Amino acid sequence: MTILVTGGAGFIGSNFIFHMLEAHPGYRIVCLDKLTYAGNLSTLRQVMDHSRFRFVKADICDREAVFSLFEEERPDIVVNFAAETHVDRSIDDPGIFLRTNIMGTQTLMDAGLRYGIKRYHQVSTDEVYGDLPLDRPDLFFTEETPVRTSSPYSASKASADLLVMAYHRTFGLPVTVSRCSNNYGPYQFPEKLIPLMIANCLNDKPLPVFGQGLNVRDWLYVEDHCRAIDLIIHKGRTGEVYNVGGHNEMRNIDIVRLICRELGKPESLITYVTDRKGHDLRYAIDPAKIHRELGWLPETRFEDGIRKTIAWYLENRTWWEEIVSGEYRDYYAKMYGNR
Ligand code: NAD
Ligand code: DAU
């Protein structure tokens, strides 16, 4: 079995590669990644020499490169993680989100059709459902919740989902889609809330909390997400969407305070900055379907996962310090300079 993992030099894709190489000793994993600012080969260092692993640097929008890789490798399954993923960047400059997240998905599916793949899996997000009100804790996103997006990022992901379903219905491509809540864990790029706050804390820099920090996200340890995708590609029904989340809702401010406590840093580092435009209030996944059909349940409790994550960032300081490149420093100055 050969699995093509796109976007595998990023946060979740790399964790998925580590998981699959260990969980499936007979599988070959081919990773295709453009190595944007968010992808880094040092993340894959531990598997680069693995006999069942191959890395290819390419853009999922590059039809020639994608088709020639399919011709060469004849993958059985494609798992598409490759995307532009940061909401704030999509507000600043939406174009690349539409190109990569929509057109890239089309290119991969066209190649999948030509080469008769057994499964195309689209890694989507709970953000396609928009947000929930803060004063209705009884409401959750189910797979039946209408798609209603807020940011250029979520609109691009929702567009891709619609296209994936269209390729299933019209061309018979055997697809599945997963929509997961916020992930945290090792190798997450320090522009996202948890690693950003850990990195800034460690450098005694201000901790920029948007608005009043009352927005709620539903956090899942990355390994639990990887296990869910592994189950879906093997046992999930084609043409189906599966929500993935662990009923772990937290307000942003509570996460930031917890990180300060764990690192022994003063809360006076917290700085309230101008809110994100169109900021989604609350995400909350109902994972009943994946539990009922595939027996999936999260295994890592937040208290354990966040400690493991903080420890990882402490032990792997060179990883995040090295990848915080010039481009990232310019981005950080631009994003937070005037807030
Ligand atoms: P990430 O930003 O850490 O990594 C994205 C990877 O995709 C990088 O390695 C990058 O180099 C690569 N990439 C970007 N454009 C590419 C292109 N045109 N061609 C090839 N490779 C390209 O992202 P992540 O947080 O690991 O997210 C992975 C997937 O999971 C995304 O599709 C995202 O929408 C989805 N998702 C993320 C979360 C989360 O909390 N991080 C939650 C739910 C769903
Ligand atoms: O829900 C899944 C989504 O989670 C994924 O699809 C996205 O790819 C991923 O980036 C993430 O989106 P969010 O916008 O929820 O994640 P982010 O880490 O950017 O922000 C989490 C919350 O923290 C959000 O309410 C905004 C807030 N925040 C974020 C940053 C970067 C701050 O208050 N300050 C910050 O500096």
Short mmCIF file of C-alpha atoms and ligand atoms in Angstrom, two decimals:
data_model
loop_
_atom_site.label_atom_id
_atom_site.label_comp_id
_atom_site.label_asym_id
_atom_site.label_seq_id
_atom_site.Cartn_x
_atom_site.Cartn_y
_atom_site.Cartn_z
CA MET A 1 0.00 0.00 0.00
CA THR A 2 1.38 3.40 -1.00
CA ILE A 3 -0.06 6.51 0.64
CA LEU A 4 0.58 9.95 -0.81
CA VAL A 5 0.53 12.54 1.98
CA THR A 6 0.45 16.12 0.73
CA GLY A 7 1.49 18.92 3.09
CA GLY A 8 3.44 16.41 5.17
CA ALA A 9 6.15 18.90 6.13
CA GLY A 10 3.60 20.90 8.10
CA PHE A 11 2.18 20.40 11.57
CA ILE A 12 -0.53 17.73 11.27
CA GLY A 13 0.80 16.11 8.09
CA SER A 14 4.19 15.38 9.70
CA ASN A 15 2.56 13.92 12.80
CA PHE A 16 0.39 11.80 10.48
CA ILE A 17 3.47 10.49 8.65
CA PHE A 18 5.12 9.50 11.96
CA HIS A 19 1.90 7.80 13.03
CA MET A 20 1.42 5.87 9.77
CA LEU A 21 5.02 4.63 9.51
CA GLU A 22 4.71 3.21 13.01
CA ALA A 23 1.13 1.93 12.84
CA HIS A 24 1.43 0.23 9.41
CA PRO A 25 4.77 -1.55 8.98
CA GLY A 26 3.89 -2.62 5.40
CA TYR A 27 3.01 0.82 4.07
CA ARG A 28 5.10 3.14 1.95
CA ILE A 29 4.57 6.86 2.54
CA VAL A 30 5.32 9.45 -0.13
CA CYS A 31 5.19 13.05 1.02
CA LEU A 32 4.61 15.86 -1.47
CA ASP A 33 5.11 19.36 -0.07
CA LYS A 34 5.91 22.76 -1.56
CA LEU A 35 7.84 23.80 1.58
CA THR A 36 6.11 27.14 2.01
CA TYR A 37 6.94 29.23 5.10
CA ALA A 38 4.83 26.68 7.06
CA GLY A 39 6.61 23.55 5.84
CA ASN A 40 10.05 22.64 6.96
CA LEU A 41 12.25 19.69 6.13
CA SER A 42 13.79 19.72 9.60
CA THR A 43 10.39 18.55 10.83
CA LEU A 44 10.79 15.36 8.79
CA ARG A 45 14.45 14.80 9.76
CA GLN A 46 13.64 11.68 11.80
CA VAL A 47 12.08 9.89 8.77
CA MET A 48 14.09 11.22 5.80
CA ASP A 49 16.27 8.09 5.70
CA HIS A 50 13.44 5.68 6.45
CA SER A 51 13.30 2.88 3.86
CA ARG A 52 9.52 3.24 3.45
CA PHE A 53 9.51 7.03 3.11
CA ARG A 54 10.11 9.41 0.20
CA PHE A 55 9.95 13.20 0.15
CA VAL A 56 9.17 15.17 -3.00
CA LYS A 57 9.20 18.96 -3.12
CA ALA A 58 6.35 20.14 -5.36
CA ASP A 59 3.27 22.34 -5.48
CA ILE A 60 -0.12 20.59 -5.48
CA CYS A 61 -1.22 23.15 -8.11
CA ASP A 62 1.55 22.04 -10.49
CA ARG A 63 -0.31 19.55 -12.73
CA GLU A 64 2.79 18.29 -14.47
CA ALA A 65 4.64 17.56 -11.23
CA VAL A 66 1.58 16.00 -9.59
CA PHE A 67 0.68 13.78 -12.57
CA SER A 68 4.26 12.60 -13.02
CA LEU A 69 4.47 11.68 -9.33
CA PHE A 70 1.23 9.68 -9.63
CA GLU A 71 2.60 7.97 -12.77
CA GLU A 72 5.76 7.01 -10.89
CA GLU A 73 4.32 6.05 -7.50
CA ARG A 74 0.76 4.86 -8.35
CA PRO A 75 -0.52 5.73 -4.86
CA ASP A 76 -3.43 3.72 -3.47
CA ILE A 77 -4.61 6.48 -1.16
CA VAL A 78 -4.14 10.27 -1.16
CA VAL A 79 -4.47 12.24 2.08
CA ASN A 80 -4.51 15.96 1.35
CA PHE A 81 -3.20 18.12 4.21
CA ALA A 82 -1.56 20.69 1.90
CA ALA A 83 -3.12 24.08 2.43
CA GLU A 84 -2.63 27.65 3.43
CA THR A 85 -3.94 27.43 6.98
CA HIS A 86 -3.61 30.65 8.95
CA VAL A 87 -6.79 32.74 9.23
CA ASP A 88 -4.99 36.05 9.83
CA ARG A 89 -2.88 35.60 6.70
CA SER A 90 -6.06 34.89 4.69
CA ILE A 91 -7.51 38.20 5.88
CA ASP A 92 -4.32 39.97 4.83
CA ASP A 93 -4.01 38.30 1.40
CA PRO A 94 -6.72 35.81 0.30
CA GLY A 95 -5.42 34.95 -3.21
CA ILE A 96 -2.96 32.18 -2.35
CA PHE A 97 -5.64 30.53 -0.18
CA LEU A 98 -7.97 30.20 -3.14
CA ARG A 99 -5.21 28.91 -5.39
CA THR A 100 -3.73 26.29 -3.08
CA ASN A 101 -6.79 25.22 -1.15
CA ILE A 102 -9.24 25.00 -4.08
CA MET A 103 -7.23 24.59 -7.29
CA GLY A 104 -4.68 22.36 -5.58
CA THR A 105 -7.46 20.06 -4.42
CA GLN A 106 -8.80 19.88 -7.98
CA THR A 107 -5.37 18.97 -9.36
CA LEU A 108 -4.93 16.15 -6.87
CA MET A 109 -8.41 14.77 -7.58
CA ASP A 110 -7.86 14.93 -11.36
CA ALA A 111 -4.69 12.90 -10.92
CA GLY A 112 -6.56 10.55 -8.59
CA LEU A 113 -9.20 9.94 -11.25
CA ARG A 114 -6.64 9.39 -14.01
CA TYR A 115 -4.66 6.88 -11.96
CA GLY A 116 -7.63 5.14 -10.33
CA ILE A 117 -6.79 5.72 -6.66
CA LYS A 118 -8.76 3.73 -4.09
CA ARG A 119 -9.38 6.67 -1.77
CA TYR A 120 -9.00 10.45 -1.80
CA HIS A 121 -9.19 11.92 1.71
CA GLN A 122 -9.66 15.65 2.20
CA VAL A 123 -8.47 17.03 5.53
CA SER A 124 -10.97 19.79 6.18
CA THR A 125 -11.87 21.89 9.21
CA ASP A 126 -14.72 22.70 11.57
CA GLU A 127 -14.37 26.32 10.42
CA VAL A 128 -16.51 25.49 7.35
CA TYR A 129 -19.53 25.57 9.71
CA GLY A 130 -18.91 29.19 10.73
CA ASP A 131 -19.32 29.79 14.45
CA LEU A 132 -21.72 29.16 17.34
CA PRO A 133 -22.98 31.74 19.84
CA LEU A 134 -21.18 31.97 23.20
CA ASP A 135 -24.45 31.82 25.15
CA ARG A 136 -25.71 28.53 23.66
CA PRO A 137 -23.45 25.80 25.10
CA ASP A 138 -26.08 23.25 24.04
CA LEU A 139 -25.28 23.77 20.32
CA PHE A 140 -22.64 21.73 18.45
CA PHE A 141 -21.51 21.29 14.84
CA THR A 142 -22.81 18.04 13.36
CA GLU A 143 -22.16 16.81 9.81
CA GLU A 144 -25.63 18.18 8.95
CA THR A 145 -24.81 21.74 10.09
CA PRO A 146 -24.96 24.02 7.04
CA VAL A 147 -21.69 25.35 5.63
CA ARG A 148 -21.50 29.06 6.51
CA THR A 149 -18.03 30.52 6.40
CA SER A 150 -16.48 33.64 7.95
CA SER A 151 -12.92 34.10 6.65
CA PRO A 152 -11.27 33.73 3.24
CA TYR A 153 -9.48 30.70 4.76
CA SER A 154 -12.67 28.92 5.81
CA ALA A 155 -14.39 29.90 2.54
CA SER A 156 -11.53 28.30 0.59
CA LYS A 157 -11.71 25.12 2.68
CA ALA A 158 -15.50 24.94 2.28
CA SER A 159 -15.15 25.45 -1.49
CA ALA A 160 -12.71 22.56 -1.62
CA ASP A 161 -15.14 20.35 0.35
CA LEU A 162 -17.92 21.11 -2.12
CA LEU A 163 -15.60 20.26 -5.00
CA VAL A 164 -14.60 16.99 -3.35
CA MET A 165 -18.27 15.99 -2.99
CA ALA A 166 -18.92 17.02 -6.61
CA TYR A 167 -16.06 14.77 -7.82
CA HIS A 168 -17.61 11.92 -5.86
CA ARG A 169 -21.10 12.38 -7.26
CA THR A 170 -20.16 13.30 -10.83
CA PHE A 171 -17.04 11.23 -11.49
CA GLY A 172 -17.34 8.52 -8.84
CA LEU A 173 -14.05 9.43 -7.11
CA PRO A 174 -13.99 7.46 -3.81
CA VAL A 175 -13.68 10.33 -1.35
CA THR A 176 -13.95 10.98 2.37
CA VAL A 177 -13.77 14.29 4.24
CA SER A 178 -12.84 14.94 7.87
CA ARG A 179 -13.66 18.20 9.65
CA CYS A 180 -11.58 18.56 12.76
CA SER A 181 -11.45 21.13 15.52
CA ASN A 182 -8.30 23.02 16.63
CA ASN A 183 -5.23 20.80 16.95
CA TYR A 184 -2.26 21.32 19.25
CA GLY A 185 0.96 19.38 19.81
CA PRO A 186 4.56 19.12 18.56
CA TYR A 187 5.72 20.81 15.34
CA GLN A 188 2.95 23.44 15.15
CA PHE A 189 4.19 26.64 13.54
CA PRO A 190 4.50 29.44 16.12
CA GLU A 191 1.99 31.73 14.41
CA LYS A 192 -0.90 29.70 15.89
CA LEU A 193 -2.23 30.49 19.36
CA ILE A 194 -0.63 27.81 21.55
CA PRO A 195 2.92 27.70 20.11
CA LEU A 196 2.94 31.48 19.68
CA MET A 197 2.10 31.99 23.35
CA ILE A 198 4.67 29.40 24.46
CA ALA A 199 7.40 30.96 22.29
CA ASN A 200 6.59 34.52 23.39
CA CYS A 201 6.43 33.46 27.05
CA LEU A 202 9.84 31.81 26.77
CA ASN A 203 11.23 35.01 25.22
CA ASP A 204 9.46 37.24 27.80
CA LYS A 205 7.59 38.95 24.94
CA PRO A 206 4.00 40.32 25.13
CA LEU A 207 1.23 37.73 24.69
CA PRO A 208 -1.16 39.25 22.10
CA VAL A 209 -4.73 38.20 22.96
CA PHE A 210 -7.34 39.24 20.38
CA GLY A 211 -10.31 41.22 21.75
CA GLN A 212 -11.05 40.13 25.30
CA GLY A 213 -9.88 36.54 24.84
CA LEU A 214 -13.38 35.16 25.32
CA ASN A 215 -13.61 33.25 22.02
CA VAL A 216 -13.87 29.50 22.46
CA ARG A 217 -12.04 26.78 20.55
CA ASP A 218 -12.42 22.99 20.89
CA TRP A 219 -8.88 21.60 21.31
CA LEU A 220 -7.69 18.15 20.19
CA TYR A 221 -4.23 16.63 20.61
CA VAL A 222 -2.76 16.11 17.13
CA GLU A 223 -2.14 12.37 17.60
CA ASP A 224 -5.88 11.85 18.19
CA HIS A 225 -6.62 13.60 14.89
CA CYS A 226 -4.06 11.38 13.09
CA ARG A 227 -5.70 8.23 14.49
CA ALA A 228 -9.08 9.49 13.30
CA ILE A 229 -7.82 9.99 9.74
CA ASP A 230 -6.16 6.55 9.79
CA LEU A 231 -9.53 5.02 10.74
CA ILE A 232 -11.50 7.01 8.16
CA ILE A 233 -9.25 6.10 5.20
CA HIS A 234 -9.49 2.41 6.11
CA LYS A 235 -13.02 2.03 7.42
CA GLY A 236 -14.91 5.23 6.62
CA ARG A 237 -17.71 5.14 4.05
CA THR A 238 -16.97 6.89 0.77
CA GLY A 239 -18.93 10.05 0.05
CA GLU A 240 -19.16 10.75 3.79
CA VAL A 241 -18.04 13.60 6.03
CA TYR A 242 -16.75 12.83 9.55
CA ASN A 243 -16.47 15.48 12.26
CA VAL A 244 -13.50 15.03 14.61
CA GLY A 245 -13.29 16.66 18.04
CA GLY A 246 -12.97 15.77 21.68
CA HIS A 247 -15.45 17.99 23.58
CA ASN A 248 -12.67 20.12 24.98
CA GLU A 249 -13.81 23.71 24.75
CA MET A 250 -11.64 26.44 26.22
CA ARG A 251 -11.61 30.24 26.14
CA ASN A 252 -8.44 31.69 24.61
CA ILE A 253 -7.65 33.71 27.72
CA ASP A 254 -7.78 30.59 29.91
CA ILE A 255 -5.28 28.84 27.64
CA VAL A 256 -2.91 31.80 27.73
CA ARG A 257 -3.14 32.02 31.54
CA LEU A 258 -2.49 28.28 31.81
CA ILE A 259 0.63 28.58 29.62
CA CYS A 260 1.89 31.45 31.83
CA ARG A 261 1.33 29.30 34.93
CA GLU A 262 3.05 26.23 33.48
CA LEU A 263 6.08 28.30 32.42
CA GLY A 264 6.20 30.34 35.61
CA LYS A 265 5.72 33.63 33.73
CA PRO A 266 3.66 36.61 34.96
CA GLU A 267 0.21 37.28 33.51
CA SER A 268 1.32 40.88 33.09
CA LEU A 269 2.81 39.67 29.76
CA ILE A 270 -0.77 39.38 28.44
CA THR A 271 -1.60 42.25 26.06
CA TYR A 272 -5.11 42.71 24.69
CA VAL A 273 -4.86 43.69 21.02
CA THR A 274 -7.32 44.65 18.27
CA ASP A 275 -9.66 41.78 17.51
CA ARG A 276 -9.42 39.63 14.37
CA LYS A 277 -11.84 40.83 11.64
CA GLY A 278 -14.90 38.56 11.47
CA HIS A 279 -13.56 36.61 14.47
CA ASP A 280 -15.52 33.36 14.97
CA LEU A 281 -16.93 33.20 18.50
CA ARG A 282 -17.09 29.52 19.31
CA TYR A 283 -16.34 26.17 17.67
CA ALA A 284 -17.66 22.93 19.18
CA ILE A 285 -17.72 19.57 17.44
CA ASP A 286 -20.22 16.79 17.96
CA PRO A 287 -18.11 13.69 17.23
CA ALA A 288 -21.00 11.18 17.64
CA LYS A 289 -20.83 9.90 14.05
CA ILE A 290 -17.14 8.93 14.02
CA HIS A 291 -17.56 7.36 17.46
CA ARG A 292 -20.65 5.39 16.43
CA GLU A 293 -19.41 4.25 13.00
CA LEU A 294 -15.68 3.85 13.55
CA GLY A 295 -15.30 3.56 17.32
CA TRP A 296 -13.02 6.62 17.50
CA LEU A 297 -12.54 8.42 20.80
CA PRO A 298 -9.86 10.93 21.82
CA GLU A 299 -7.19 9.44 24.08
CA THR A 300 -5.22 12.45 25.32
CA ARG A 301 -6.77 14.65 28.00
CA PHE A 302 -6.08 18.37 27.57
CA GLU A 303 -4.21 18.64 30.91
CA ASP A 304 -1.78 15.96 29.72
CA GLY A 305 -1.59 17.11 26.09
CA ILE A 306 -0.78 20.72 26.93
CA ARG A 307 1.97 19.68 29.36
CA LYS A 308 3.47 17.34 26.74
CA THR A 309 3.27 20.16 24.18
CA ILE A 310 4.93 22.74 26.43
CA ALA A 311 7.67 20.23 27.29
CA TRP A 312 8.21 19.57 23.59
CA TYR A 313 8.67 23.28 22.81
CA LEU A 314 11.10 23.58 25.72
CA GLU A 315 13.13 20.58 24.54
CA ASN A 316 13.05 21.54 20.86
CA ARG A 317 13.86 25.21 21.04
CA THR A 318 16.17 25.07 18.02
CA TRP A 319 13.33 23.69 15.86
CA TRP A 320 11.10 26.71 16.35
CA GLU A 321 13.87 29.27 16.65
CA GLU A 322 15.36 28.16 13.32
CA ILE A 323 12.08 28.15 11.45
CA VAL A 324 11.08 31.54 12.74
CA SER A 325 12.61 32.91 9.58
CA GLY A 326 13.07 36.45 8.27
CA GLU A 327 9.75 36.15 6.46
CA TYR A 328 8.04 35.21 9.71
CA ARG A 329 9.67 38.07 11.60
CA ASP A 330 8.39 40.52 8.94
CA TYR A 331 4.93 38.96 9.15
CA TYR A 332 4.93 39.23 12.96
CA ALA A 333 5.97 42.90 12.88
CA LYS A 334 3.27 43.66 10.29
CA MET A 335 0.49 41.72 12.08
CA TYR A 336 1.16 42.81 15.62
CA GLY A 337 3.05 46.07 15.13
CA ASN A 338 -0.02 48.32 15.03
CA ARG A 339 -2.48 46.32 17.14
P1 NAD B 1 0.45 23.83 8.28
O1 NAD B 1 0.25 25.24 7.82
O2 NAD B 1 1.27 23.54 9.48
O3 NAD B 1 1.09 22.98 7.07
C1 NAD B 1 0.65 23.09 5.75
C2 NAD B 1 1.64 22.35 4.86
O4 NAD B 1 1.17 22.42 3.51
C3 NAD B 1 3.05 22.95 4.88
O5 NAD B 1 4.01 21.92 4.98
C4 NAD B 1 3.16 23.64 3.53
O6 NAD B 1 4.49 23.69 3.03
C5 NAD B 1 2.28 22.76 2.66
N1 NAD B 1 1.74 23.47 1.49
C6 NAD B 1 1.14 24.69 1.48
N2 NAD B 1 0.83 25.01 0.21
C7 NAD B 1 1.21 23.96 -0.58
C8 NAD B 1 1.13 23.69 -1.97
N3 NAD B 1 0.59 24.59 -2.83
N4 NAD B 1 1.60 22.52 -2.43
C9 NAD B 1 2.15 21.62 -1.56
N5 NAD B 1 2.28 21.82 -0.24
C10 NAD B 1 1.80 22.98 0.24
O7 NAD B 1 -1.02 23.24 8.40
P2 NAD B 1 -1.66 22.23 9.48
O8 NAD B 1 -2.07 23.01 10.65
O9 NAD B 1 -0.79 21.04 9.61
O10 NAD B 1 -3.00 21.83 8.70
C11 NAD B 1 -3.00 20.72 7.78
C12 NAD B 1 -4.40 20.55 7.22
O11 NAD B 1 -5.32 20.34 8.29
C13 NAD B 1 -4.91 21.79 6.50
O12 NAD B 1 -5.62 21.37 5.35
C14 NAD B 1 -5.84 22.47 7.49
O13 NAD B 1 -6.86 23.18 6.82
C15 NAD B 1 -6.39 21.28 8.24
N6 NAD B 1 -6.79 21.51 9.65
C16 NAD B 1 -5.93 22.10 10.53
C17 NAD B 1 -6.32 22.25 11.86
C18 NAD B 1 -5.39 22.86 12.89
O14 NAD B 1 -5.82 23.11 14.02
N7 NAD B 1 -4.14 23.13 12.59
C19 NAD B 1 -7.57 21.79 12.28
C20 NAD B 1 -8.43 21.21 11.34
C21 NAD B 1 -8.01 21.07 10.04
O1 DAU B 2 -10.66 24.98 13.98
C1 DAU B 2 -9.69 24.49 13.12
C2 DAU B 2 -8.79 25.61 12.66
O2 DAU B 2 -7.99 25.97 13.77
C3 DAU B 2 -7.92 25.23 11.48
O3 DAU B 2 -8.74 24.99 10.37
C4 DAU B 2 -6.93 26.37 11.15
O4 DAU B 2 -6.06 25.98 10.13
C5 DAU B 2 -6.13 26.67 12.39
O5 DAU B 2 -5.27 27.76 12.15
C6 DAU B 2 -7.05 27.01 13.56
O6 DAU B 2 -7.75 28.26 13.34
P1 DAU B 2 -7.95 29.34 14.53
O7 DAU B 2 -8.14 30.66 13.90
O8 DAU B 2 -8.96 28.86 15.49
O9 DAU B 2 -6.50 29.19 15.23
P2 DAU B 2 -5.45 30.28 15.76
O10 DAU B 2 -4.40 29.52 16.49
O11 DAU B 2 -5.04 31.24 14.72
O12 DAU B 2 -6.33 31.08 16.85
C7 DAU B 2 -6.96 30.42 17.93
C8 DAU B 2 -7.73 31.46 18.72
O13 DAU B 2 -6.80 32.33 19.36
C9 DAU B 2 -8.61 32.36 17.86
O14 DAU B 2 -9.81 32.68 18.58
C10 DAU B 2 -7.79 33.63 17.66
C11 DAU B 2 -6.98 33.69 18.95
N1 DAU B 2 -5.64 34.31 18.82
C12 DAU B 2 -4.81 33.83 17.86
C13 DAU B 2 -3.55 34.36 17.68
C14 DAU B 2 -2.63 33.86 16.60
C15 DAU B 2 -5.23 35.33 19.68
O15 DAU B 2 -5.99 35.74 20.57
N2 DAU B 2 -3.98 35.86 19.51
C16 DAU B 2 -3.13 35.45 18.54
O16 DAU B 2 -2.01 36.00 18.43
#
